[in-house]
Tab-separated table of C-alpha atoms in Angstrom:
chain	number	residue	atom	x	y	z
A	1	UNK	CA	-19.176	17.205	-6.244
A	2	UNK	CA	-20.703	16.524	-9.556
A	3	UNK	CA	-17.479	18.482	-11.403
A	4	UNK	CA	-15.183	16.436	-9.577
A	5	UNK	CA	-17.284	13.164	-10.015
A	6	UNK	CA	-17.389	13.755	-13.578
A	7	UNK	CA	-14.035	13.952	-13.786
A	8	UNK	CA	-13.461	10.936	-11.685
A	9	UNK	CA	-15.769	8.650	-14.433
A	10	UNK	CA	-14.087	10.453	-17.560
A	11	UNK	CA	-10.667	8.729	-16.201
A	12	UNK	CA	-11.972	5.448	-16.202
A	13	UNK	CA	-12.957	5.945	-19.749
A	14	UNK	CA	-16.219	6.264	-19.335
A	15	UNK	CA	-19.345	7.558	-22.317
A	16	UNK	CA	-20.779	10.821	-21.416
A	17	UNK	CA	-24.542	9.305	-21.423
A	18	UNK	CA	-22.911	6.601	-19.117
A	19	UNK	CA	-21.923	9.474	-16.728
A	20	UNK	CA	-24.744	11.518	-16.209
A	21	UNK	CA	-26.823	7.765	-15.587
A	22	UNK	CA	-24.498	6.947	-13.317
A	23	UNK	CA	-24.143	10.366	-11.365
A	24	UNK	CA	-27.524	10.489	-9.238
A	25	UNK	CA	-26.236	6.871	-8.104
A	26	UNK	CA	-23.101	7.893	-6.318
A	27	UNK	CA	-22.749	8.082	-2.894
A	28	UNK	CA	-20.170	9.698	-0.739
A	29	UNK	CA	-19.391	7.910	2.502
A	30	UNK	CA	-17.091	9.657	5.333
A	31	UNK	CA	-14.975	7.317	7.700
A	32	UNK	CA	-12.495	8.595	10.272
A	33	UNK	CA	-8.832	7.117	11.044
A	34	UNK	CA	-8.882	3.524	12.304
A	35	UNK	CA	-12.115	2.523	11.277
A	36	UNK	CA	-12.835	0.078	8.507
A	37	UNK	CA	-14.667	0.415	5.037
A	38	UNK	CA	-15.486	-3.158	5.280
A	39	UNK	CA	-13.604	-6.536	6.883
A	40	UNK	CA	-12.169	-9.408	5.533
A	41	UNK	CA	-14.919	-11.838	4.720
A	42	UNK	CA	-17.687	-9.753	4.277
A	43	UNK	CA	-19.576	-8.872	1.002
A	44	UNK	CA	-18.176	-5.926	-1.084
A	45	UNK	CA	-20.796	-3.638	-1.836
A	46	UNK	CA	-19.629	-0.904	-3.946
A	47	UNK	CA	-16.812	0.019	-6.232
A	48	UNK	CA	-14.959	2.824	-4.190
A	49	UNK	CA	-12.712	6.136	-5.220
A	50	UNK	CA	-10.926	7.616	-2.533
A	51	UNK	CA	-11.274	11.412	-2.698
A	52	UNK	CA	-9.147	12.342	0.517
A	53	UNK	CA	-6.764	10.365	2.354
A	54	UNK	CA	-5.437	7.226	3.036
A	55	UNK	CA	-6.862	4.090	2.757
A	56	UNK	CA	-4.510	0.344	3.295
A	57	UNK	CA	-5.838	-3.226	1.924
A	58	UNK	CA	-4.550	-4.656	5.429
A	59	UNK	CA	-4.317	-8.546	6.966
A	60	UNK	CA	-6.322	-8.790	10.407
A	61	UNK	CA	-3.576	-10.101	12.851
A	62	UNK	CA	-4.342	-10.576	16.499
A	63	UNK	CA	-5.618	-8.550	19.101
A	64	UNK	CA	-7.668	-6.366	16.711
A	65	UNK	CA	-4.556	-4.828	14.333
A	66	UNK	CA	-4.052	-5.047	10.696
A	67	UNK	CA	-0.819	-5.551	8.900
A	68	UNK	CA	-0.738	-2.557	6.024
A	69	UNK	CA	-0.422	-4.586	2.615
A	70	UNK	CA	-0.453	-2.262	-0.005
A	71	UNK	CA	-2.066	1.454	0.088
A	72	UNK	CA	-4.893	3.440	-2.197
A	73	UNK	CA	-4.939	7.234	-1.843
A	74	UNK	CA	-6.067	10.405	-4.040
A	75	UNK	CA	-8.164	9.377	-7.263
A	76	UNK	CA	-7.667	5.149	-6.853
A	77	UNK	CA	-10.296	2.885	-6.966
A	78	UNK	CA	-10.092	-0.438	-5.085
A	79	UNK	CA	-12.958	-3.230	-4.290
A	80	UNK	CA	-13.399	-3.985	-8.071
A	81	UNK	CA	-11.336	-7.878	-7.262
A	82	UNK	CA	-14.520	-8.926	-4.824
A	83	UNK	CA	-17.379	-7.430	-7.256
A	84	UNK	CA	-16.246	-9.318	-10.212
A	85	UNK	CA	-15.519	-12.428	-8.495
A	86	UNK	CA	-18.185	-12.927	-6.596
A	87	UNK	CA	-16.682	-13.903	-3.077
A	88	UNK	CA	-16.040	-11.693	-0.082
A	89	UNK	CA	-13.566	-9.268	0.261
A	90	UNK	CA	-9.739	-11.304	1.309
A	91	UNK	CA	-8.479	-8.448	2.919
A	92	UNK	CA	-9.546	-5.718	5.470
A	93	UNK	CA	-9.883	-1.970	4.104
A	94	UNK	CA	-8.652	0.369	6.860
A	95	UNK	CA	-8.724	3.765	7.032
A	96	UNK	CA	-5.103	5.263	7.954
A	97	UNK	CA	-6.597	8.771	7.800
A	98	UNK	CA	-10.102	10.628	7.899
A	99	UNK	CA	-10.857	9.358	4.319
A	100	UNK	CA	-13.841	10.409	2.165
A	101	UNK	CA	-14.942	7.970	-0.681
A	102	UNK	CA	-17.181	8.224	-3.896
A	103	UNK	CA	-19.184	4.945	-3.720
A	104	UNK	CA	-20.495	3.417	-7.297
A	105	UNK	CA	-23.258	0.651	-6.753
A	106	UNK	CA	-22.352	-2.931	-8.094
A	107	UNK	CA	-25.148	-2.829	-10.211
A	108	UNK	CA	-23.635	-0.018	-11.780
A	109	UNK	CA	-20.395	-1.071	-12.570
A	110	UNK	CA	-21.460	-4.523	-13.963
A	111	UNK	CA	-23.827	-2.384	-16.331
A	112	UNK	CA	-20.824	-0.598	-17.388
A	113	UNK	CA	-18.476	-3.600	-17.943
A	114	UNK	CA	-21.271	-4.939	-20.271
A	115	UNK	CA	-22.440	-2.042	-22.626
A	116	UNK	CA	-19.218	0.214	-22.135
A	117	UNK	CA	-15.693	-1.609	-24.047
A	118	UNK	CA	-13.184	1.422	-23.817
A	119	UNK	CA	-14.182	0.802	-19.499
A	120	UNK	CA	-13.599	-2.828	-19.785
A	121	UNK	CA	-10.199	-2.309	-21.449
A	122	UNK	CA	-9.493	0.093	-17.929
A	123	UNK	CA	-10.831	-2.502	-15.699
A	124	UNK	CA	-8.518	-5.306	-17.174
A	125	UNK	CA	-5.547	-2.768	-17.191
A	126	UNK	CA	-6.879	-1.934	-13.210
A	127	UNK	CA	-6.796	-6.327	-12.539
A	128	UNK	CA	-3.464	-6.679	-14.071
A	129	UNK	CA	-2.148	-4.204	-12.607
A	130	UNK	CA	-3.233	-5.628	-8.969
A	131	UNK	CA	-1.839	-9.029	-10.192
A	132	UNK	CA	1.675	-7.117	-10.392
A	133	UNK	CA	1.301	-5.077	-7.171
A	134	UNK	CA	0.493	-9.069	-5.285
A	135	UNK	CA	3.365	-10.409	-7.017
A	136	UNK	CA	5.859	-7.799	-5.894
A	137	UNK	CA	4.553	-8.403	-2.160
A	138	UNK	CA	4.691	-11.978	-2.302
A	139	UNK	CA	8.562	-11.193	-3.559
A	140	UNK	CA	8.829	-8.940	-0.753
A	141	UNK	CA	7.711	-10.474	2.082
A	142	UNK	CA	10.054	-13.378	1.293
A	143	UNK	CA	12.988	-12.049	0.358
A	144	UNK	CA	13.035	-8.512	0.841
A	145	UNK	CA	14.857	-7.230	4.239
A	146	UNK	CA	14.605	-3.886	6.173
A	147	UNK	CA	15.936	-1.412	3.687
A	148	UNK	CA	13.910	-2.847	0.338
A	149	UNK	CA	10.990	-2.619	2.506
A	150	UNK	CA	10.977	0.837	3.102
A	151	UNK	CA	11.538	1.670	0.001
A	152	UNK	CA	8.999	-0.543	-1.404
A	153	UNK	CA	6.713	1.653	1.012
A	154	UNK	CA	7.748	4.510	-0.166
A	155	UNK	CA	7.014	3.370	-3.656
A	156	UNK	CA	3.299	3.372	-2.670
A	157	UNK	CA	3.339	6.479	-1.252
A	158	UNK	CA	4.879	8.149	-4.173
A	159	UNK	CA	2.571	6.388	-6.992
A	160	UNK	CA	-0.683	6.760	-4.773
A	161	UNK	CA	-0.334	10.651	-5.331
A	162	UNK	CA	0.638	10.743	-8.906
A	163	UNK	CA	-1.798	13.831	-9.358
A	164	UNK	CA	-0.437	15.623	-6.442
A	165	UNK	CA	2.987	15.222	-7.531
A	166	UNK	CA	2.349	16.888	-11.104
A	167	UNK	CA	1.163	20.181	-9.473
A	168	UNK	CA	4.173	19.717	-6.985
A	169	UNK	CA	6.475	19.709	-10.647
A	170	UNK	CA	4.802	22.836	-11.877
A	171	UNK	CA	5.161	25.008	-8.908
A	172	UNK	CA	8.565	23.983	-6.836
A	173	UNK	CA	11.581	23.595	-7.921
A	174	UNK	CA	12.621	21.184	-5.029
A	175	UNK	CA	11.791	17.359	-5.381
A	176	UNK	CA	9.942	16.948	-1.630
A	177	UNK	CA	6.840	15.940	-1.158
A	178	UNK	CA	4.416	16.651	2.208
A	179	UNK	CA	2.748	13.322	3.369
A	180	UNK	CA	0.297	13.871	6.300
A	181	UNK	CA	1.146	10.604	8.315
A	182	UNK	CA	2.971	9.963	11.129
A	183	UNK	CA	6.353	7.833	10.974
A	184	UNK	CA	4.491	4.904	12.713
A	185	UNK	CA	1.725	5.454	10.181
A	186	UNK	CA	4.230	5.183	7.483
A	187	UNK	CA	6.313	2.017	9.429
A	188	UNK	CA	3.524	0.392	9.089
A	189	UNK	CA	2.706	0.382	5.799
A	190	UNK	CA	6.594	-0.333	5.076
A	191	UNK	CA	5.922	-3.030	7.149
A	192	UNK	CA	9.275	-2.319	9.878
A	193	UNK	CA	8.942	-0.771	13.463
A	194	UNK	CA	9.655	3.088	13.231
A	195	UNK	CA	13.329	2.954	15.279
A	196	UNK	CA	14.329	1.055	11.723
A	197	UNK	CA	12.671	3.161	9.364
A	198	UNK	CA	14.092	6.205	10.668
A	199	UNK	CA	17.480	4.490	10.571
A	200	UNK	CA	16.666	3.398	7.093
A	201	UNK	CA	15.684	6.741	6.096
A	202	UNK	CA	18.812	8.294	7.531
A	203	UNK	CA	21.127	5.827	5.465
A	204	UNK	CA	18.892	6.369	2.426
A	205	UNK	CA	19.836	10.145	2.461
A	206	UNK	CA	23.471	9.410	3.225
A	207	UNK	CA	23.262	7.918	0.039
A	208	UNK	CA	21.943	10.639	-1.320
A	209	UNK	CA	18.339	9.107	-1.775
């Protein structure tokens, strides 16, 4: 784990001395699908890093369910909007698949953003970059209809892998890419039942998409 944590801390531009600190501090939490990281309302904890599987920022809708808003997967970090604000978290974090998650303390990370500048530069690159992601929902969910949803979706899918995909590159010549969720699992997150994201799919490839 410590390789692969390393790693994980180098990306977000990082020192080395700040690293090996930081290390003994991490802690890797386990959840399994359907069960939530933490609920809308309630204190954020920790700065988290998914390591495997899915993970959606969902709305809590009635009857227990969350509406999939927009998804983290392999190497993203998500949480860091509560921490620095101050306030609970606005959304729900749901787990769409058995998920594991590298954990850094909030007293960690507001060390860091103090005494570290090339990780402050990341985190307001990581911010802005959540402003944009908002924005295009907001766009979506008012003007968008069935097809621009799904491939909105889609759009997560593809950019929440973006290591995955460069090994995928390097070793196959076809352009596919294995995602291991279920159509409903992925209807949901595009937001449409999954009779009209298969028909969306099918007139996608028709198109030759």
């Amino acid at each position: 784990m410590s390789q692969f944590a390393k790693q994980l801390l180098r990306d977000v531009h990082l020192s080395e001395q700040r690293i090996l600190t930081m290390l003994p501090k991490l802690a890797i939490r386990s959840f399994e699908a359907g069960q939530a990281i933490w609920r809308k309302g309630r204190p954020v904890l920790a700065w988290n890093c998914v390591m495997t599987g899915f993970v959606a920022a969902a709305e809590p809708m009635a009857r227990g369910e969350s509406l999939p808003l927009l998804l983290h997967s392999h190497h993203a970090w998500f949480g860091e909007e509560a921490l620095l604000s101050g306030q609970p978290g606005q959304v729900d974090y749901v787990c769409i698949t058995q998920v594991e998650l590298i954990c850094m303390p909030q007293s960690c990370l507001e060390d860091a953003l103090r005494e570290e500048p090339q990780f402050r530069q990341f985190m307001f690159q990581q911010l802005a970059r959540r402003v944009e992601q908002h924005t295009e929902l907001q766009l979506l969910l008012r003007l968008g209809g069935m097809p621009m949803r799904v491939v909105m979706g889609l759009a997560q899918f593809a950019e929440s892998q973006p290591h995955y995909l460069a090994v995928q590159r390097s070793t196959q010549a076809e352009d596919a890419v294995d995602i291991s969720l279920s159509q409903d699992q992925i209807a949901a997150v595009c937001g449409v039942s999954r009779t009209l994201l298969s028909e969306c799919l099918q007139r996608l490839a028709r198109g030759g998409w």
